[in-house]
Short mmCIF file of C-alpha atoms in Angstrom, two decimals:
data_model
loop_
_atom_site.label_atom_id
_atom_site.label_comp_id
_atom_site.label_asym_id
_atom_site.label_seq_id
_atom_site.Cartn_x
_atom_site.Cartn_y
_atom_site.Cartn_z
CA UNK G 1 132.70 169.12 109.10
CA UNK G 2 130.47 170.06 112.04
CA UNK G 3 131.85 171.05 115.40
CA UNK G 4 129.91 169.23 118.10
CA UNK G 5 128.79 172.03 120.37
CA UNK G 6 126.37 172.40 123.24
CA UNK G 7 123.52 172.66 122.47
CA UNK G 8 123.34 170.44 119.43
CA UNK G 9 120.59 171.43 116.99
CA UNK G 10 118.16 169.43 114.90
CA UNK G 11 119.93 170.80 111.84
CA UNK G 12 123.15 169.15 113.05
CA UNK G 13 121.41 165.79 113.18
CA UNK G 14 120.03 166.38 109.70
CA UNK G 15 123.49 167.22 108.38
CA UNK G 16 125.06 164.07 109.84
CA UNK G 17 122.21 161.66 109.05
CA UNK G 18 120.91 162.92 105.71
CA UNK G 19 123.93 164.73 104.28
CA UNK G 20 126.69 162.46 105.67
CA UNK G 21 128.64 165.31 107.17
CA UNK G 22 131.45 164.52 109.62
CA UNK G 23 131.74 165.83 113.17
CA UNK G 24 134.60 166.88 115.39
CA UNK G 25 134.81 167.68 119.08
CA UNK G 26 135.75 171.17 120.18
CA UNK G 27 138.66 171.58 122.59
CA UNK G 28 136.31 172.81 125.28
CA UNK G 29 134.20 169.66 124.89
CA UNK G 30 137.25 167.42 125.18
CA UNK G 31 138.41 169.33 128.24
CA UNK G 32 134.99 169.00 129.86
CA UNK G 33 134.93 165.22 129.32
CA UNK G 34 138.44 164.86 130.67
CA UNK G 35 137.72 166.90 133.81
CA UNK G 36 134.58 164.88 134.52
CA UNK G 37 136.45 161.60 134.20
CA UNK G 38 139.32 162.61 136.47
CA UNK G 39 136.98 164.03 139.09
CA UNK G 40 134.93 160.80 139.24
CA UNK G 41 138.05 158.65 139.36
CA UNK G 42 139.34 160.55 142.41
CA UNK G 43 135.95 161.01 144.07
CA UNK G 44 135.09 157.29 143.92
CA UNK G 45 138.28 156.14 145.67
CA UNK G 46 136.81 156.34 149.16
CA UNK G 47 133.06 156.65 148.50
CA UNK G 48 130.26 154.32 147.48
CA UNK G 49 129.18 155.27 143.95
CA UNK G 50 126.45 153.32 142.22
CA UNK G 51 127.70 151.39 139.23
CA UNK G 52 131.34 152.12 139.96
CA UNK G 53 131.93 150.02 143.06
CA UNK G 54 128.46 148.50 143.48
CA UNK G 55 126.29 146.12 141.53
CA UNK G 56 123.44 147.34 139.36
CA UNK G 57 119.70 147.71 139.85
CA UNK G 58 118.35 145.50 142.63
CA UNK G 59 121.90 144.19 143.18
CA UNK G 60 123.22 147.63 144.07
CA UNK G 61 123.51 146.54 147.71
CA UNK G 62 126.50 144.37 146.77
CA UNK G 63 129.83 146.09 147.00
CA UNK G 64 132.25 145.21 144.21
CA UNK G 65 135.90 144.69 144.99
CA UNK G 66 138.32 147.00 143.24
CA UNK G 67 139.86 144.07 141.39
CA UNK G 68 136.47 143.24 139.82
CA UNK G 69 135.22 146.73 138.98
CA UNK G 70 136.41 146.77 135.37
CA UNK G 71 135.06 143.28 134.73
CA UNK G 72 131.74 144.47 136.18
CA UNK G 73 131.38 146.93 133.30
CA UNK G 74 132.11 144.29 130.65
CA UNK G 75 129.66 141.93 132.33
CA UNK G 76 126.96 144.60 132.24
CA UNK G 77 127.40 145.19 128.51
CA UNK G 78 127.45 141.53 127.54
CA UNK G 79 124.62 140.46 129.83
CA UNK G 80 122.28 143.17 128.54
CA UNK G 81 122.96 142.67 124.82
CA UNK G 82 119.76 140.60 124.56
CA UNK G 83 117.88 142.46 121.82
CA UNK G 84 115.62 140.57 119.46
CA UNK G 85 113.28 141.23 116.58
CA UNK G 86 113.66 143.54 113.63
CA UNK G 87 116.91 145.45 113.25
CA UNK G 88 116.79 149.25 113.15
CA UNK G 89 117.50 150.84 109.78
CA UNK G 90 121.03 152.28 109.87
CA UNK G 91 119.83 155.91 109.85
CA UNK G 92 117.96 155.37 113.15
CA UNK G 93 120.89 153.53 114.73
CA UNK G 94 123.28 156.25 113.57
CA UNK G 95 121.00 158.85 115.13
CA UNK G 96 121.09 156.91 118.42
CA UNK G 97 124.90 156.83 118.27
CA UNK G 98 125.05 160.59 117.76
CA UNK G 99 122.53 161.16 120.55
CA UNK G 100 124.56 159.06 123.01
CA UNK G 101 127.81 160.68 121.95
CA UNK G 102 126.43 164.14 122.57
CA UNK G 103 124.97 163.23 125.97
CA UNK G 104 128.32 161.84 127.13
CA UNK G 105 130.12 164.90 125.76
CA UNK G 106 128.22 167.13 128.20
CA UNK G 107 130.61 165.98 130.93
CA UNK G 108 128.05 164.62 133.40
CA UNK G 109 128.94 160.93 133.03
CA UNK G 110 132.61 160.68 133.98
CA UNK G 111 133.57 158.54 130.98
CA UNK G 112 137.11 158.31 129.72
CA UNK G 113 137.72 160.62 126.72
CA UNK G 114 138.54 157.56 124.62
CA UNK G 115 134.89 156.51 124.71
CA UNK G 116 133.65 159.70 123.06
CA UNK G 117 136.62 159.73 120.68
CA UNK G 118 135.77 156.21 119.46
CA UNK G 119 132.11 157.10 119.03
CA UNK G 120 133.15 160.11 116.95
CA UNK G 121 135.31 157.92 114.71
CA UNK G 122 132.54 155.36 114.32
CA UNK G 123 130.14 158.09 113.21
CA UNK G 124 132.58 159.63 110.78
CA UNK G 125 133.52 156.27 109.27
CA UNK G 126 129.93 154.99 109.12
CA UNK G 127 130.43 152.14 111.55
CA UNK G 128 126.87 151.96 112.83
CA UNK G 129 125.63 149.63 115.58
CA UNK G 130 123.22 146.82 114.79
CA UNK G 131 120.40 147.48 117.24
CA UNK G 132 117.29 145.35 117.62
CA UNK G 133 113.75 146.62 117.97
CA UNK G 134 112.82 144.59 121.05
CA UNK G 135 114.47 144.81 124.43
CA UNK G 136 114.04 148.14 126.14
CA UNK G 137 111.35 149.20 128.60
CA UNK G 138 112.69 152.77 128.67
CA UNK G 139 113.09 153.13 132.41
CA UNK G 140 116.84 152.98 133.00
CA UNK G 141 116.79 154.24 129.47
CA UNK G 142 117.42 151.94 126.54
CA UNK G 143 119.54 149.41 128.43
CA UNK G 144 119.23 146.53 125.99
CA UNK G 145 119.47 148.51 122.76
CA UNK G 146 122.36 150.64 124.00
CA UNK G 147 124.13 147.51 125.24
CA UNK G 148 124.46 146.48 121.59
CA UNK G 149 126.05 149.85 120.83
CA UNK G 150 128.46 149.39 123.75
CA UNK G 151 129.13 145.80 122.64
CA UNK G 152 130.29 147.09 119.27
CA UNK G 153 132.58 149.59 120.95
CA UNK G 154 134.39 146.82 122.84
CA UNK G 155 134.82 144.99 119.55
CA UNK G 156 132.00 142.47 119.82
CA UNK G 157 128.70 141.89 118.02
CA UNK G 158 127.84 143.21 114.56
CA UNK G 159 127.76 146.64 112.95
CA UNK G 160 126.56 148.14 109.70
CA UNK G 161 129.70 148.80 107.66
CA UNK G 162 130.02 149.49 103.94
CA UNK G 163 126.39 148.57 103.37
CA UNK G 164 126.27 145.21 105.15
CA UNK G 165 126.34 143.59 108.55
CA UNK G 166 129.93 143.03 109.60
CA UNK G 167 131.62 141.83 112.77
CA UNK G 168 132.43 144.89 114.87
CA UNK G 169 136.01 143.75 115.44
CA UNK G 170 136.55 143.44 111.69
CA UNK G 171 135.03 146.86 110.91
CA UNK G 172 137.09 148.61 113.60
CA UNK G 173 140.27 146.88 112.42
CA UNK G 174 139.55 147.85 108.81
CA UNK G 175 139.52 151.50 109.89
CA UNK G 176 142.57 151.16 112.15
CA UNK G 177 140.52 151.67 115.32
CA UNK G 178 141.09 149.94 118.64
CA UNK G 179 138.15 148.59 120.69
CA UNK G 180 137.27 150.58 123.77
CA UNK G 181 139.07 149.71 126.99
CA UNK G 182 136.91 150.24 130.09
CA UNK G 183 138.40 152.61 132.68
CA UNK G 184 135.81 153.22 135.38
CA UNK G 185 132.08 153.27 134.43
CA UNK G 186 131.96 153.36 130.63
CA UNK G 187 129.76 150.27 130.49
CA UNK G 188 127.01 151.82 132.59
CA UNK G 189 127.37 155.29 131.05
CA UNK G 190 127.02 153.90 127.53
CA UNK G 191 123.81 151.97 128.15
CA UNK G 192 122.10 154.01 130.88
CA UNK G 193 120.05 156.61 128.99
CA UNK G 194 117.37 157.53 126.48
CA UNK G 195 119.54 157.83 123.39
CA UNK G 196 117.92 155.12 121.25
CA UNK G 197 114.36 156.33 121.76
CA UNK G 198 115.60 159.89 121.26
CA UNK G 199 117.64 158.98 118.18
CA UNK G 200 114.67 157.22 116.58
CA UNK G 201 112.44 160.09 117.66
CA UNK G 202 114.64 162.71 116.00
CA UNK G 203 114.51 160.89 112.66
CA UNK G 204 110.76 160.48 113.16
CA UNK G 205 110.28 164.22 113.59
CA UNK G 206 112.25 165.02 110.45
CA UNK G 207 110.19 162.60 108.38
CA UNK G 208 106.99 163.80 110.07
CA UNK G 209 107.75 167.42 109.21
CA UNK G 210 108.28 166.49 105.57
CA UNK G 211 105.09 164.41 105.62
CA UNK G 212 103.07 167.30 107.05
CA UNK G 213 104.31 169.67 104.34
CA UNK G 214 103.39 167.13 101.67
CA UNK G 215 99.90 166.80 103.14
CA UNK G 216 99.48 170.57 103.18
CA UNK G 217 100.54 170.69 99.54
CA UNK G 218 98.14 167.91 98.51
CA UNK G 219 95.32 169.56 100.44
CA UNK G 220 95.88 172.83 98.61
CA UNK G 221 96.01 170.94 95.32
CA UNK G 222 92.64 169.25 95.98
CA UNK G 223 91.13 172.67 96.69
CA UNK G 224 92.27 173.65 93.21
CA UNK G 225 90.84 170.58 91.51
CA UNK G 226 87.37 171.09 93.00
CA UNK G 227 87.51 174.84 92.31
CA UNK G 228 86.93 175.59 95.97
CA UNK G 229 86.27 179.08 97.30
CA UNK G 230 89.32 180.57 98.97
CA UNK G 231 87.73 182.23 102.00
CA UNK G 232 88.09 179.18 104.26
CA UNK G 233 91.85 179.72 103.95
CA UNK G 234 91.75 183.46 104.52
CA UNK G 235 93.99 185.16 107.05
CA UNK G 236 90.98 186.89 108.57
CA UNK G 237 88.97 183.73 109.16
CA UNK G 238 91.89 181.71 110.52
CA UNK G 239 93.06 184.66 112.57
CA UNK G 240 89.84 184.57 114.55
CA UNK G 241 91.04 181.28 116.02
CA UNK G 242 94.18 181.75 118.06
CA UNK G 243 96.01 178.50 117.38
CA UNK G 244 99.44 178.99 115.81
CA UNK G 245 99.38 175.72 113.86
CA UNK G 246 96.06 176.48 112.18
CA UNK G 247 97.29 179.89 111.09
CA UNK G 248 100.54 178.45 109.72
CA UNK G 249 98.78 175.72 107.73
CA UNK G 250 96.32 178.22 106.24
CA UNK G 251 99.16 180.59 105.35
CA UNK G 252 101.08 177.85 103.55
CA UNK G 253 97.98 176.77 101.63
CA UNK G 254 97.32 180.38 100.58
CA UNK G 255 100.92 180.60 99.37
CA UNK G 256 100.60 177.39 97.35
CA UNK G 257 97.37 178.39 95.56
CA UNK G 258 98.27 182.06 95.15
CA UNK G 259 98.65 181.91 91.35
CA UNK G 260 96.06 179.20 90.67
CA UNK G 261 93.47 179.83 87.94
CA UNK G 262 91.10 177.32 89.49
CA UNK G 263 90.46 178.66 92.98
CA UNK G 264 87.34 180.83 93.17
CA UNK G 265 86.63 183.98 95.16
CA UNK G 266 83.28 183.91 96.88
CA UNK G 267 82.48 187.56 96.34
CA UNK G 268 82.86 187.23 92.56
CA UNK G 269 80.35 184.38 92.36
CA UNK G 270 77.95 184.88 95.24
CA UNK G 271 78.33 188.37 96.72
CA UNK G 272 78.88 190.80 93.85
CA UNK G 273 76.13 189.54 91.55
CA UNK G 274 72.48 188.76 91.97
CA UNK G 275 71.89 185.05 92.49
CA UNK G 276 68.53 183.79 91.20
CA UNK G 277 68.85 180.05 91.83
CA UNK G 278 66.82 178.45 94.60
CA UNK G 279 68.80 175.19 94.42
CA UNK G 280 72.53 175.54 93.95
CA UNK G 281 74.35 173.03 91.78
CA UNK G 282 77.75 174.13 93.00
CA UNK G 283 78.58 173.51 96.64
CA UNK G 284 78.55 176.61 98.83
CA UNK G 285 81.00 174.86 101.15
CA UNK G 286 83.26 171.90 100.53
CA UNK G 287 83.40 168.67 102.51
CA UNK G 288 85.30 168.92 105.78
CA UNK G 289 88.36 167.06 104.46
CA UNK G 290 88.80 169.94 102.00
CA UNK G 291 87.42 172.95 103.88
CA UNK G 292 88.70 172.20 107.40
CA UNK G 293 92.33 171.36 106.59
CA UNK G 294 93.82 174.19 108.71
CA UNK G 295 91.69 173.10 111.67
CA UNK G 296 92.70 169.44 111.20
CA UNK G 297 96.38 169.81 110.37
CA UNK G 298 96.83 172.76 112.75
CA UNK G 299 96.83 170.61 115.92
CA UNK G 300 99.23 168.24 114.18
CA UNK G 301 101.53 171.18 113.41
CA UNK G 302 101.45 172.24 117.07
CA UNK G 303 101.98 168.69 118.34
CA UNK G 304 104.96 168.26 116.04
CA UNK G 305 106.40 171.57 117.21
CA UNK G 306 106.18 170.52 120.86
CA UNK G 307 107.51 167.05 120.09
CA UNK G 308 110.53 168.39 118.22
CA UNK G 309 111.33 170.88 120.97
CA UNK G 310 111.16 168.16 123.62
CA UNK G 311 113.45 165.85 121.66
CA UNK G 312 116.04 168.57 121.17
CA UNK G 313 115.88 169.33 124.89
CA UNK G 314 116.32 165.64 125.71
CA UNK G 315 119.31 165.13 123.46
CA UNK G 316 120.95 168.16 125.06
CA UNK G 317 120.29 166.77 128.53
CA UNK G 318 122.30 164.49 130.79
CA UNK G 319 120.26 161.29 130.67
CA UNK G 320 122.37 159.05 132.88
CA UNK G 321 122.68 157.93 136.51
CA UNK G 322 124.54 158.89 138.56
CA UNK G 323 125.25 162.44 137.40
CA UNK G 324 128.80 163.69 137.82
CA UNK G 325 128.89 167.42 138.57
CA UNK G 326 132.38 168.85 138.50
CA UNK G 327 131.16 172.35 139.37
CA UNK G 328 129.77 171.32 142.75
CA UNK G 329 132.34 168.55 143.24
CA UNK G 330 129.58 166.04 143.83
CA UNK G 331 127.90 162.94 142.44
CA UNK G 332 124.10 162.86 142.36
CA UNK G 333 121.99 159.70 142.22
CA UNK G 334 118.57 159.96 140.61
CA UNK G 335 116.50 159.01 137.57
CA UNK G 336 117.54 161.15 134.60
CA UNK G 337 117.62 157.98 132.49
CA UNK G 338 113.81 157.64 132.58
CA UNK G 339 112.14 157.93 129.18
CA UNK G 340 108.71 159.38 129.94
CA UNK G 341 109.30 162.66 128.13
CA UNK G 342 110.11 160.82 124.89
CA UNK G 343 107.44 158.15 125.35
CA UNK G 344 104.72 160.76 125.77
CA UNK G 345 105.86 162.79 122.77
CA UNK G 346 106.17 159.73 120.54
CA UNK G 347 102.64 158.67 121.47
CA UNK G 348 101.33 162.13 120.65
CA UNK G 349 103.21 162.22 117.35
CA UNK G 350 101.91 158.75 116.49
CA UNK G 351 98.33 159.81 117.20
CA UNK G 352 98.84 162.99 115.16
CA UNK G 353 100.29 161.05 112.23
CA UNK G 354 97.43 158.57 112.33
CA UNK G 355 94.97 161.49 112.12
CA UNK G 356 96.95 162.98 109.22
CA UNK G 357 96.71 159.60 107.47
CA UNK G 358 92.96 159.60 108.04
CA UNK G 359 92.70 163.01 106.40
CA UNK G 360 94.67 161.83 103.37
CA UNK G 361 92.49 158.72 103.10
CA UNK G 362 89.30 160.80 103.21
CA UNK G 363 90.63 163.19 100.57
CA UNK G 364 91.58 160.19 98.46
CA UNK G 365 88.10 158.71 98.88
CA UNK G 366 86.60 162.02 97.78
CA UNK G 367 88.62 161.95 94.56
CA UNK G 368 87.74 158.32 93.84
CA UNK G 369 84.01 158.53 94.58
CA UNK G 370 82.16 160.24 91.73
CA UNK G 371 79.06 160.53 93.91
CA UNK G 372 81.02 162.90 96.14
CA UNK G 373 83.16 164.92 93.73
CA UNK G 374 80.77 164.83 90.73
CA UNK G 375 83.55 165.91 88.37
CA UNK G 376 85.86 162.89 88.00
CA UNK G 377 85.27 159.43 86.53
CA UNK G 378 84.87 156.65 89.08
CA UNK G 379 88.20 155.76 90.70
CA UNK G 380 89.77 158.42 88.44
CA UNK G 381 89.65 155.80 85.70
CA UNK G 382 91.07 157.25 82.49
CA UNK G 383 90.28 154.06 80.56
CA UNK G 384 86.99 152.37 79.73
CA UNK G 385 84.58 152.22 82.65
CA UNK G 386 83.75 148.62 83.50
CA UNK G 387 86.72 147.25 81.59
CA UNK G 388 89.44 149.22 83.37
CA UNK G 389 89.81 149.95 87.07
CA UNK G 390 91.91 153.09 87.49
CA UNK G 391 92.88 153.61 91.16
CA UNK G 392 90.29 151.18 92.54
CA UNK G 393 92.82 148.58 93.68
CA UNK G 394 95.12 151.17 95.22
CA UNK G 395 92.31 152.42 97.45
CA UNK G 396 92.22 149.05 99.22
CA UNK G 397 95.86 149.49 100.14
CA UNK G 398 95.30 153.02 101.39
CA UNK G 399 92.27 151.99 103.44
CA UNK G 400 93.94 148.99 105.08
CA UNK G 401 97.11 150.96 105.83
CA UNK G 402 95.08 153.75 107.39
CA UNK G 403 93.27 151.21 109.54
CA UNK G 404 96.61 149.82 110.71
CA UNK G 405 97.72 153.31 111.69
CA UNK G 406 94.54 153.84 113.66
CA UNK G 407 95.26 150.67 115.64
CA UNK G 408 98.93 151.50 116.16
CA UNK G 409 97.97 154.93 117.50
CA UNK G 410 96.99 153.38 120.83
CA UNK G 411 99.20 155.03 123.48
CA UNK G 412 102.02 153.09 125.12
CA UNK G 413 102.71 155.84 127.66
CA UNK G 414 99.85 154.47 129.75
CA UNK G 415 101.32 150.95 129.74
CA UNK G 416 103.77 149.95 132.45
CA UNK G 417 104.84 146.44 133.43
CA UNK G 418 107.06 146.32 136.53
CA UNK G 419 110.25 144.29 136.08
CA UNK G 420 113.84 144.04 137.30
CA UNK G 421 112.78 142.51 140.64
CA UNK G 422 110.28 145.38 140.85
CA UNK G 423 113.16 147.86 141.05
CA UNK G 424 111.80 149.32 137.82
CA UNK G 425 108.24 149.46 139.10
CA UNK G 426 107.00 152.07 136.62
CA UNK G 427 108.52 152.31 133.15
CA UNK G 428 108.08 154.46 130.04
CA UNK G 429 108.13 151.98 127.12
CA UNK G 430 109.64 154.91 125.25
CA UNK G 431 111.62 152.89 122.72
CA UNK G 432 108.53 150.90 121.78
CA UNK G 433 106.65 154.18 121.40
CA UNK G 434 109.38 155.62 119.14
CA UNK G 435 109.57 152.47 117.02
CA UNK G 436 105.81 152.23 116.50
CA UNK G 437 105.76 155.92 115.58
CA UNK G 438 108.38 155.19 112.97
CA UNK G 439 106.07 152.50 111.56
CA UNK G 440 103.04 154.82 111.50
CA UNK G 441 105.01 157.56 109.70
CA UNK G 442 106.25 155.03 107.14
CA UNK G 443 102.68 153.82 106.61
CA UNK G 444 101.50 157.40 106.13
CA UNK G 445 103.99 157.85 103.29
CA UNK G 446 102.40 154.85 101.57
CA UNK G 447 98.95 156.43 101.72
CA UNK G 448 100.46 159.73 100.55
CA UNK G 449 102.05 157.99 97.55
CA UNK G 450 98.63 156.63 96.51
CA UNK G 451 97.08 160.05 96.99
CA UNK G 452 99.69 161.72 94.80
CA UNK G 453 99.26 159.24 91.96
CA UNK G 454 95.51 159.79 92.18
CA UNK G 455 96.01 163.55 92.06
CA UNK G 456 98.10 163.50 88.89
CA UNK G 457 95.58 161.18 87.25
CA UNK G 458 92.81 163.59 88.31
CA UNK G 459 94.64 166.51 86.71
CA UNK G 460 94.78 164.60 83.43
CA UNK G 461 91.13 163.61 83.71
CA UNK G 462 90.16 167.28 84.12
CA UNK G 463 92.76 168.49 81.59
CA UNK G 464 93.66 171.36 83.90
CA UNK G 465 97.47 171.17 84.10
CA UNK G 466 97.88 174.70 82.69
CA UNK G 467 95.48 176.15 85.29
CA UNK G 468 97.21 174.75 88.36
CA UNK G 469 99.24 176.95 90.65
CA UNK G 470 102.95 176.94 89.86
CA UNK G 471 103.63 174.90 93.01
CA UNK G 472 101.01 172.25 92.24
CA UNK G 473 102.26 172.17 88.65
CA UNK G 474 105.80 171.55 89.83
CA UNK G 475 104.68 168.63 92.00
CA UNK G 476 102.60 167.28 89.10
CA UNK G 477 105.67 167.31 86.85
CA UNK G 478 107.85 165.58 89.44
CA UNK G 479 105.35 162.80 90.10
CA UNK G 480 104.66 162.36 86.40
CA UNK G 481 108.39 161.79 85.86
CA UNK G 482 107.95 158.68 88.03
CA UNK G 483 104.46 157.52 87.01
CA UNK G 484 103.33 157.96 83.40
CA UNK G 485 99.71 158.72 82.58
CA UNK G 486 97.90 155.40 82.33
CA UNK G 487 94.56 154.46 80.85
CA UNK G 488 95.09 150.72 80.55
CA UNK G 489 95.50 148.87 83.85
CA UNK G 490 99.09 148.52 85.01
CA UNK G 491 100.79 146.97 88.04
CA UNK G 492 100.98 149.98 90.32
CA UNK G 493 103.05 148.59 93.20
CA UNK G 494 106.50 149.37 91.70
CA UNK G 495 105.40 152.91 90.81
CA UNK G 496 103.91 153.53 94.24
CA UNK G 497 107.14 152.34 95.86
CA UNK G 498 109.15 154.77 93.74
CA UNK G 499 106.82 157.64 94.60
CA UNK G 500 107.12 156.79 98.29
CA UNK G 501 110.92 156.77 98.07
CA UNK G 502 110.84 160.10 96.26
CA UNK G 503 108.59 161.91 98.73
CA UNK G 504 110.51 160.59 101.75
CA UNK G 505 113.69 162.03 100.25
CA UNK G 506 112.36 165.33 98.84
CA UNK G 507 110.45 168.27 100.23
CA UNK G 508 107.15 169.45 98.80
CA UNK G 509 107.87 172.79 100.47
CA UNK G 510 111.37 173.68 101.62
CA UNK G 511 111.80 172.05 105.01
CA UNK G 512 113.02 174.64 107.49
CA UNK G 513 114.03 172.62 110.54
CA UNK G 514 114.02 175.74 112.70
CA UNK G 515 110.26 176.13 112.15
CA UNK G 516 109.50 173.39 114.66
CA UNK G 517 112.14 174.22 117.28
CA UNK G 518 111.97 178.02 117.47
#
């Protein structure tokens, strides 16, 4: 059981989403929510407060009679539950629910305590909103997507419950929970923020961190297979460039290959003995996809660090309008619901992941092309050349998937279509950015799965399992438990899918979530 505190950490999200831990509100959190609600209720009696006694958006100039104010909130929820397209996987929707819960628990929204209490129960009982991909422009936050969350809370629409789509009313009743009753502005407070793009983004960063560690591991492994010199990974060389990410990537690669019998030391081969050759058979320096890994993955490391920090800051922020401030006894109208911070970071993470995919594809091509590596059979074919095909077919999948990622990397942050009677005249498209980033990360895992199967086949082709570093050997064993050595052609798709599932669920290197938020 996790106490929901302020600030909430990335590790808390991981515990709830990936380890199914339950949450509970602290007494101070409950008190803060209650104070905010009572202050707003009293403050709004004789004042004009947007979304409490006025219409919404371009209709804010219409005053709403007291008798209609509760119905106004229900109307807002139902009218904006217009999502279409693909449905978010439950883990992303659950992350959005936790993100919205935490934002409301900060006490800047004036919601009734029952709203946060119901969200807590839904999380703990795995009643997860069915949220559609299409709908939000990310300006007043995720209005459409969050409207589906709010719809579930009032007992309408569908939820994920016990592994299937179920009517929200039925799921709530099965758990002995009552639908939410609106008190003052719960409709607006539930849908007016960045919690869906942030929730998707948080899951994206967790999967992206794991993906990056896998790529670092595979890159170190390829250095072993080609018997690369180790000086391009040295602390001295990488220390002469002042980028933190580059230094971290190089350090991890040095750690992985530390006990390898394959990696060569330049001084032993080229410095400490007289070299007579005028034409060198062995490469003095490897191709860039092998030698420049710290310089290529380093910027991705740094981008991921900044992205993760921004997401944690956003989820700990009041992303709503208006903002209820009990301390100053005031209500502030502004634009904290705008999603530009998340949109920008998701675009950067998507670009970074596309580049990481390109690196994996180039490393894969190196292994498959005998004219480049000069040590492996074509397409790492362990069967009969000409009759069998090895990894030839799988390369097509990796190449086409990489190309898709390159196309999807186009930024959305620079796209804005005015809407809402031009009230929302510049928007973030943050939810679209987060969703497309999710797609690019998922694609990258497919390319990674193909790369890993190629690597284990390459180890068998070179008969060097006993010379690998202990870390590379461990990964070899784990992948081989999924994909047996094959010489005859087999249908690879089921094996590749299993490898993808495995690497999305397991770390190559222990994933320390604090690394990217400290």
